[in-house]
């Protein structure tokens, strides 16, 4: 097996049933250099312990997953969601400081769906903009970039009312690019007839906070959340998407984030190994020679 | 129960397990004035018999479902698909002539998905444009409008590479609006942040060939094809979408097309009755007074 691509980052969701210590260990043991973490396993050990484990792992920290879920109307529920996002911003800053050199302080935002009983998609989408407006000063103060993630339109009602990269960029446009950007995840946007144009726009506007790859394949599983696959195992044209992301100037780490019951049932060491292999065959050849700013 | 809305048309897919004679009978018996047909049940009895049954029913004919599925590369498979679409065009013309006054000769086009082994979404989408270019002269000669149907992006890989109304309109733009238009189906486009703008554009460009309504609800069923519901039973904001369609100048019949195993298992008379009721409560109040061009 070749050495893992230096730009590969394992998103912890890919190792759902591993605790934080295990996820860090199997990732580092495989020679992978970076990891994106999820809040729940961080909370299990506490932020201070998580930060220490991360430092000890020697891994770069790439994203914190995830904030958002702020589509409720004004009231205690919305206040609780905003406050929780403020905590997540602080976590992202702490973890980025604890990670190895080259770590990035990015909080991925999944907007949330229509509240129970609501059909007001347009109004709910405006609430997302308002929530980000509330959080932007906190993110700026903490040096954290909020990365709005458009989710596939099949999740528009129950998970994320932000459905396209263009829509995410329209929301981000009100804010400084260092504070509000977008998450570009192939699974969610590959189908979009406007996607290459929007990736180029995201680059021009300085908004590509993180690039995540996994594959799409049908038939979808009974739970459509769990239909993600290793890069190359499905139908996504990574060449055009990755080429557009590179052309847009993105030079950061690239996460693999997979939700898939079969993959989750596998041993985490083996999942990391398969991720290294599939990234190496499906993504690395598209990346060209590493960019060395000193050369 | 009030009289059915005069603009309501029952799409035959809503009565999937009824044969043509039954579908026509239960629709007419309920006082509904119009029906959209599917090719398979028409073929079961033969076109001539189907046309006679339709005439005898006294119903308007609103659409023929469906052509398309022409995403294969050049070769015998593609030629067969194009030829089959030519047959479907002739069927649509025959049935429109057999229906009551006010019938419309519309062939709904579902593009088809990525061919086995292909990841070339961009190239496959161009094949759709090419196929419509081949068929447009036949449609024009037959007086049939080809109604490109954008399907929800969750079907982009296996069913329809046309995923948004904007994309359908971009394809249609090469052709005369009387020959190539779009199918506006709430289930497929409700999530689109650009949908109201694109409906308005479709109106300006004279492209709204047919308007179909049904509802979206989560969780999706295991087979995501079958997650459609009676209008009002889900989360779609019919007020904004229907308002936009009316503002765009659409004055035609409105089909209810539902794919749903529970609804299909119900008696067709009852399904028509529920469709009349839900259309009456969720859609009719949005339609305002009937437009009478003589007044």
PDB file of N, CA, C and O in Angstrom, chain A residues 161-208:
ATOM      1  N   UNK A 161     -32.529  22.920   5.087  1.00  0.00           N
ATOM      2  CA  UNK A 161     -33.247  23.728   4.097  1.00  0.00           C
ATOM      3  C   UNK A 161     -32.279  24.447   3.154  1.00  0.00           C
ATOM      4  O   UNK A 161     -32.727  25.116   2.226  1.00  0.00           O
ATOM      5  N   UNK A 162     -30.985  24.307   3.374  1.00  0.00           N
ATOM      6  CA  UNK A 162     -30.002  24.811   2.417  1.00  0.00           C
ATOM      7  C   UNK A 162     -29.673  23.659   1.466  1.00  0.00           C
ATOM      8  O   UNK A 162     -29.114  22.638   1.885  1.00  0.00           O
ATOM      9  N   UNK A 163     -30.045  23.816   0.194  1.00  0.00           N
ATOM     10  CA  UNK A 163     -30.081  22.679  -0.727  1.00  0.00           C
ATOM     11  C   UNK A 163     -29.117  22.768  -1.899  1.00  0.00           C
ATOM     12  O   UNK A 163     -28.921  21.769  -2.594  1.00  0.00           O
ATOM     13  N   UNK A 164     -28.547  23.914  -2.147  1.00  0.00           N
ATOM     14  CA  UNK A 164     -27.593  24.043  -3.256  1.00  0.00           C
ATOM     15  C   UNK A 164     -26.421  24.907  -2.821  1.00  0.00           C
ATOM     16  O   UNK A 164     -26.534  25.744  -1.917  1.00  0.00           O
ATOM     17  N   UNK A 165     -25.306  24.711  -3.501  1.00  0.00           N
ATOM     18  CA  UNK A 165     -24.134  25.543  -3.229  1.00  0.00           C
ATOM     19  C   UNK A 165     -24.439  27.009  -3.529  1.00  0.00           C
ATOM     20  O   UNK A 165     -24.019  27.904  -2.778  1.00  0.00           O
ATOM     21  N   UNK A 166     -25.186  27.250  -4.585  1.00  0.00           N
ATOM     22  CA  UNK A 166     -25.541  28.636  -4.913  1.00  0.00           C
ATOM     23  C   UNK A 166     -26.306  29.310  -3.786  1.00  0.00           C
ATOM     24  O   UNK A 166     -26.061  30.475  -3.448  1.00  0.00           O
ATOM     25  N   UNK A 167     -27.226  28.554  -3.186  1.00  0.00           N
ATOM     26  CA  UNK A 167     -27.998  29.105  -2.069  1.00  0.00           C
ATOM     27  C   UNK A 167     -27.091  29.376  -0.871  1.00  0.00           C
ATOM     28  O   UNK A 167     -27.210  30.419  -0.211  1.00  0.00           O
ATOM     29  N   UNK A 168     -26.173  28.468  -0.594  1.00  0.00           N
ATOM     30  CA  UNK A 168     -25.229  28.676   0.518  1.00  0.00           C
ATOM     31  C   UNK A 168     -24.392  29.934   0.273  1.00  0.00           C
ATOM     32  O   UNK A 168     -24.163  30.727   1.192  1.00  0.00           O
ATOM     33  N   UNK A 169     -23.964  30.110  -0.967  1.00  0.00           N
ATOM     34  CA  UNK A 169     -23.143  31.290  -1.280  1.00  0.00           C
ATOM     35  C   UNK A 169     -23.965  32.575  -1.184  1.00  0.00           C
ATOM     36  O   UNK A 169     -23.448  33.613  -0.786  1.00  0.00           O
ATOM     37  N   UNK A 170     -25.238  32.491  -1.572  1.00  0.00           N
ATOM     38  CA  UNK A 170     -26.098  33.674  -1.432  1.00  0.00           C
ATOM     39  C   UNK A 170     -26.223  34.087   0.033  1.00  0.00           C
ATOM     40  O   UNK A 170     -26.254  35.270   0.357  1.00  0.00           O
ATOM     41  N   UNK A 171     -26.322  33.107   0.919  1.00  0.00           N
ATOM     42  CA  UNK A 171     -26.392  33.421   2.350  1.00  0.00           C
ATOM     43  C   UNK A 171     -25.045  33.961   2.832  1.00  0.00           C
ATOM     44  O   UNK A 171     -24.969  34.964   3.530  1.00  0.00           O
ATOM     45  N   UNK A 172     -23.977  33.298   2.415  1.00  0.00           N
ATOM     46  CA  UNK A 172     -22.639  33.705   2.869  1.00  0.00           C
ATOM     47  C   UNK A 172     -22.271  35.110   2.405  1.00  0.00           C
ATOM     48  O   UNK A 172     -21.450  35.787   3.036  1.00  0.00           O
ATOM     49  N   UNK A 173     -22.896  35.537   1.309  1.00  0.00           N
ATOM     50  CA  UNK A 173     -22.492  36.807   0.680  1.00  0.00           C
ATOM     51  C   UNK A 173     -22.617  38.007   1.615  1.00  0.00           C
ATOM     52  O   UNK A 173     -21.968  39.027   1.396  1.00  0.00           O
ATOM     53  N   UNK A 174     -23.441  37.886   2.639  1.00  0.00           N
ATOM     54  CA  UNK A 174     -23.609  39.001   3.575  1.00  0.00           C
ATOM     55  C   UNK A 174     -22.428  39.148   4.533  1.00  0.00           C
ATOM     56  O   UNK A 174     -22.389  40.125   5.292  1.00  0.00           O
ATOM     57  N   UNK A 175     -21.498  38.188   4.500  1.00  0.00           N
ATOM     58  CA  UNK A 175     -20.487  38.135   5.562  1.00  0.00           C
ATOM     59  C   UNK A 175     -19.077  38.082   4.976  1.00  0.00           C
ATOM     60  O   UNK A 175     -18.886  37.771   3.805  1.00  0.00           O
ATOM     61  N   UNK A 176     -18.108  38.353   5.828  1.00  0.00           N
ATOM     62  CA  UNK A 176     -16.713  38.257   5.419  1.00  0.00           C
ATOM     63  C   UNK A 176     -16.366  36.794   5.099  1.00  0.00           C
ATOM     64  O   UNK A 176     -16.748  35.893   5.846  1.00  0.00           O
ATOM     65  N   UNK A 177     -15.632  36.557   4.011  1.00  0.00           N
ATOM     66  CA  UNK A 177     -15.316  35.162   3.644  1.00  0.00           C
ATOM     67  C   UNK A 177     -14.492  34.412   4.683  1.00  0.00           C
ATOM     68  O   UNK A 177     -14.541  33.183   4.727  1.00  0.00           O
ATOM     69  N   UNK A 178     -13.757  35.114   5.512  1.00  0.00           N
ATOM     70  CA  UNK A 178     -12.999  34.404   6.550  1.00  0.00           C
ATOM     71  C   UNK A 178     -13.917  33.937   7.677  1.00  0.00           C
ATOM     72  O   UNK A 178     -13.548  33.076   8.465  1.00  0.00           O
ATOM     73  N   UNK A 179     -15.124  34.467   7.705  1.00  0.00           N
ATOM     74  CA  UNK A 179     -16.053  34.143   8.796  1.00  0.00           C
ATOM     75  C   UNK A 179     -17.148  33.180   8.329  1.00  0.00           C
ATOM     76  O   UNK A 179     -17.554  32.285   9.071  1.00  0.00           O
ATOM     77  N   UNK A 180     -17.640  33.359   7.105  1.00  0.00           N
ATOM     78  CA  UNK A 180     -18.705  32.483   6.593  1.00  0.00           C
ATOM     79  C   UNK A 180     -18.329  31.984   5.206  1.00  0.00           C
ATOM     80  O   UNK A 180     -18.157  32.792   4.272  1.00  0.00           O
ATOM     81  N   UNK A 181     -18.192  30.675   5.096  1.00  0.00           N
ATOM     82  CA  UNK A 181     -17.921  30.050   3.815  1.00  0.00           C
ATOM     83  C   UNK A 181     -18.889  28.904   3.579  1.00  0.00           C
ATOM     84  O   UNK A 181     -19.965  28.849   4.184  1.00  0.00           O
ATOM     85  N   UNK A 182     -18.489  28.004   2.708  1.00  0.00           N
ATOM     86  CA  UNK A 182     -19.355  26.874   2.364  1.00  0.00           C
ATOM     87  C   UNK A 182     -18.572  25.568   2.453  1.00  0.00           C
ATOM     88  O   UNK A 182     -17.362  25.531   2.256  1.00  0.00           O
ATOM     89  N   UNK A 183     -19.308  24.509   2.760  1.00  0.00           N
ATOM     90  CA  UNK A 183     -18.783  23.158   2.680  1.00  0.00           C
ATOM     91  C   UNK A 183     -19.164  22.595   1.315  1.00  0.00           C
ATOM     92  O   UNK A 183     -20.338  22.585   0.961  1.00  0.00           O
ATOM     93  N   UNK A 184     -18.174  22.152   0.573  1.00  0.00           N
ATOM     94  CA  UNK A 184     -18.424  21.559  -0.742  1.00  0.00           C
ATOM     95  C   UNK A 184     -18.294  20.044  -0.583  1.00  0.00           C
ATOM     96  O   UNK A 184     -17.184  19.530  -0.410  1.00  0.00           O
ATOM     97  N   UNK A 185     -19.418  19.344  -0.577  1.00  0.00           N
ATOM     98  CA  UNK A 185     -19.426  17.883  -0.369  1.00  0.00           C
ATOM     99  C   UNK A 185     -20.005  17.242  -1.623  1.00  0.00           C
ATOM    100  O   UNK A 185     -21.170  17.479  -1.969  1.00  0.00           O
ATOM    101  N   UNK A 186     -19.215  16.410  -2.273  1.00  0.00           N
ATOM    102  CA  UNK A 186     -19.627  15.851  -3.570  1.00  0.00           C
ATOM    103  C   UNK A 186     -20.968  15.130  -3.504  1.00  0.00           C
ATOM    104  O   UNK A 186     -21.768  15.224  -4.440  1.00  0.00           O
ATOM    105  N   UNK A 187     -21.222  14.405  -2.417  1.00  0.00           N
ATOM    106  CA  UNK A 187     -22.465  13.629  -2.309  1.00  0.00           C
ATOM    107  C   UNK A 187     -23.688  14.519  -2.438  1.00  0.00           C
ATOM    108  O   UNK A 187     -24.703  14.122  -3.012  1.00  0.00           O
ATOM    109  N   UNK A 188     -23.582  15.713  -1.892  1.00  0.00           N
ATOM    110  CA  UNK A 188     -24.754  16.583  -1.830  1.00  0.00           C
ATOM    111  C   UNK A 188     -24.969  17.395  -3.100  1.00  0.00           C
ATOM    112  O   UNK A 188     -26.092  17.838  -3.359  1.00  0.00           O
ATOM    113  N   UNK A 189     -23.930  17.630  -3.864  1.00  0.00           N
ATOM    114  CA  UNK A 189     -24.048  18.611  -4.953  1.00  0.00           C
ATOM    115  C   UNK A 189     -23.746  18.061  -6.336  1.00  0.00           C
ATOM    116  O   UNK A 189     -23.885  18.777  -7.331  1.00  0.00           O
ATOM    117  N   UNK A 190     -23.369  16.800  -6.440  1.00  0.00           N
ATOM    118  CA  UNK A 190     -22.898  16.260  -7.718  1.00  0.00           C
ATOM    119  C   UNK A 190     -23.939  16.365  -8.823  1.00  0.00           C
ATOM    120  O   UNK A 190     -23.595  16.450 -10.000  1.00  0.00           O
ATOM    121  N   UNK A 191     -25.217  16.305  -8.463  1.00  0.00           N
ATOM    122  CA  UNK A 191     -26.325  16.271  -9.418  1.00  0.00           C
ATOM    123  C   UNK A 191     -26.636  17.652 -10.006  1.00  0.00           C
ATOM    124  O   UNK A 191     -27.400  17.742 -10.980  1.00  0.00           O
ATOM    125  N   UNK A 192     -26.120  18.715  -9.416  1.00  0.00           N
ATOM    126  CA  UNK A 192     -26.582  20.081  -9.710  1.00  0.00           C
ATOM    127  C   UNK A 192     -26.089  20.540 -11.085  1.00  0.00           C
ATOM    128  O   UNK A 192     -24.880  20.621 -11.311  1.00  0.00           O
ATOM    129  N   UNK A 193     -27.004  20.851 -11.993  1.00  0.00           N
ATOM    130  CA  UNK A 193     -26.577  21.290 -13.323  1.00  0.00           C
ATOM    131  C   UNK A 193     -25.709  22.549 -13.282  1.00  0.00           C
ATOM    132  O   UNK A 193     -24.963  22.820 -14.216  1.00  0.00           O
ATOM    133  N   UNK A 194     -25.811  23.294 -12.191  1.00  0.00           N
ATOM    134  CA  UNK A 194     -25.077  24.552 -12.072  1.00  0.00           C
ATOM    135  C   UNK A 194     -23.830  24.397 -11.201  1.00  0.00           C
ATOM    136  O   UNK A 194     -23.190  25.384 -10.840  1.00  0.00           O
ATOM    137  N   UNK A 195     -23.435  23.184 -10.872  1.00  0.00           N
ATOM    138  CA  UNK A 195     -22.443  23.005  -9.806  1.00  0.00           C
ATOM    139  C   UNK A 195     -21.059  23.529 -10.176  1.00  0.00           C
ATOM    140  O   UNK A 195     -20.382  24.142  -9.335  1.00  0.00           O
ATOM    141  N   UNK A 196     -20.624  23.329 -11.417  1.00  0.00           N
ATOM    142  CA  UNK A 196     -19.264  23.785 -11.761  1.00  0.00           C
ATOM    143  C   UNK A 196     -19.186  25.307 -11.720  1.00  0.00           C
ATOM    144  O   UNK A 196     -18.208  25.889 -11.248  1.00  0.00           O
ATOM    145  N   UNK A 197     -20.242  25.931 -12.207  1.00  0.00           N
ATOM    146  CA  UNK A 197     -20.316  27.382 -12.153  1.00  0.00           C
ATOM    147  C   UNK A 197     -20.316  27.886 -10.704  1.00  0.00           C
ATOM    148  O   UNK A 197     -19.629  28.866 -10.360  1.00  0.00           O
ATOM    149  N   UNK A 198     -21.034  27.193  -9.847  1.00  0.00           N
ATOM    150  CA  UNK A 198     -21.105  27.641  -8.452  1.00  0.00           C
ATOM    151  C   UNK A 198     -19.798  27.370  -7.703  1.00  0.00           C
ATOM    152  O   UNK A 198     -19.418  28.123  -6.806  1.00  0.00           O
ATOM    153  N   UNK A 199     -19.104  26.285  -8.042  1.00  0.00           N
ATOM    154  CA  UNK A 199     -17.789  26.051  -7.424  1.00  0.00           C
ATOM    155  C   UNK A 199     -16.820  27.155  -7.839  1.00  0.00           C
ATOM    156  O   UNK A 199     -16.062  27.690  -7.015  1.00  0.00           O
ATOM    157  N   UNK A 200     -16.854  27.522  -9.112  1.00  0.00           N
ATOM    158  CA  UNK A 200     -15.991  28.612  -9.578  1.00  0.00           C
ATOM    159  C   UNK A 200     -16.322  29.912  -8.850  1.00  0.00           C
ATOM    160  O   UNK A 200     -15.445  30.656  -8.409  1.00  0.00           O
ATOM    161  N   UNK A 201     -17.618  30.160  -8.718  1.00  0.00           N
ATOM    162  CA  UNK A 201     -18.048  31.354  -7.982  1.00  0.00           C
ATOM    163  C   UNK A 201     -17.562  31.301  -6.530  1.00  0.00           C
ATOM    164  O   UNK A 201     -17.071  32.299  -5.985  1.00  0.00           O
ATOM    165  N   UNK A 202     -17.692  30.135  -5.912  1.00  0.00           N
ATOM    166  CA  UNK A 202     -17.239  29.981  -4.520  1.00  0.00           C
ATOM    167  C   UNK A 202     -15.753  30.315  -4.409  1.00  0.00           C
ATOM    168  O   UNK A 202     -15.310  30.946  -3.444  1.00  0.00           O
ATOM    169  N   UNK A 203     -14.994  29.891  -5.399  1.00  0.00           N
ATOM    170  CA  UNK A 203     -13.573  30.216  -5.389  1.00  0.00           C
ATOM    171  C   UNK A 203     -13.335  31.715  -5.527  1.00  0.00           C
ATOM    172  O   UNK A 203     -12.575  32.307  -4.760  1.00  0.00           O
ATOM    173  N   UNK A 204     -14.008  32.312  -6.501  1.00  0.00           N
ATOM    174  CA  UNK A 204     -13.837  33.764  -6.702  1.00  0.00           C
ATOM    175  C   UNK A 204     -14.180  34.543  -5.442  1.00  0.00           C
ATOM    176  O   UNK A 204     -13.563  35.551  -5.123  1.00  0.00           O
ATOM    177  N   UNK A 205     -15.201  34.057  -4.733  1.00  0.00           N
ATOM    178  CA  UNK A 205     -15.673  34.780  -3.557  1.00  0.00           C
ATOM    179  C   UNK A 205     -14.945  34.333  -2.284  1.00  0.00           C
ATOM    180  O   UNK A 205     -15.265  34.815  -1.195  1.00  0.00           O
ATOM    181  N   UNK A 206     -13.984  33.412  -2.443  1.00  0.00           N
ATOM    182  CA  UNK A 206     -13.172  32.985  -1.297  1.00  0.00           C
ATOM    183  C   UNK A 206     -13.933  32.167  -0.276  1.00  0.00           C
ATOM    184  O   UNK A 206     -13.649  32.226   0.927  1.00  0.00           O
ATOM    185  N   UNK A 207     -14.900  31.372  -0.736  1.00  0.00           N
ATOM    186  CA  UNK A 207     -15.843  30.741   0.192  1.00  0.00           C
ATOM    187  C   UNK A 207     -15.664  29.234   0.363  1.00  0.00           C
ATOM    188  O   UNK A 207     -16.459  28.614   1.058  1.00  0.00           O
ATOM    189  N   UNK A 208     -14.731  28.607  -0.313  1.00  0.00           N
ATOM    190  CA  UNK A 208     -14.622  27.153  -0.135  1.00  0.00           C
ATOM    191  C   UNK A 208     -13.870  26.878   1.164  1.00  0.00           C
ATOM    192  O   UNK A 208     -12.644  26.894   1.216  1.00  0.00           O
TER     193      UNK A 208
END
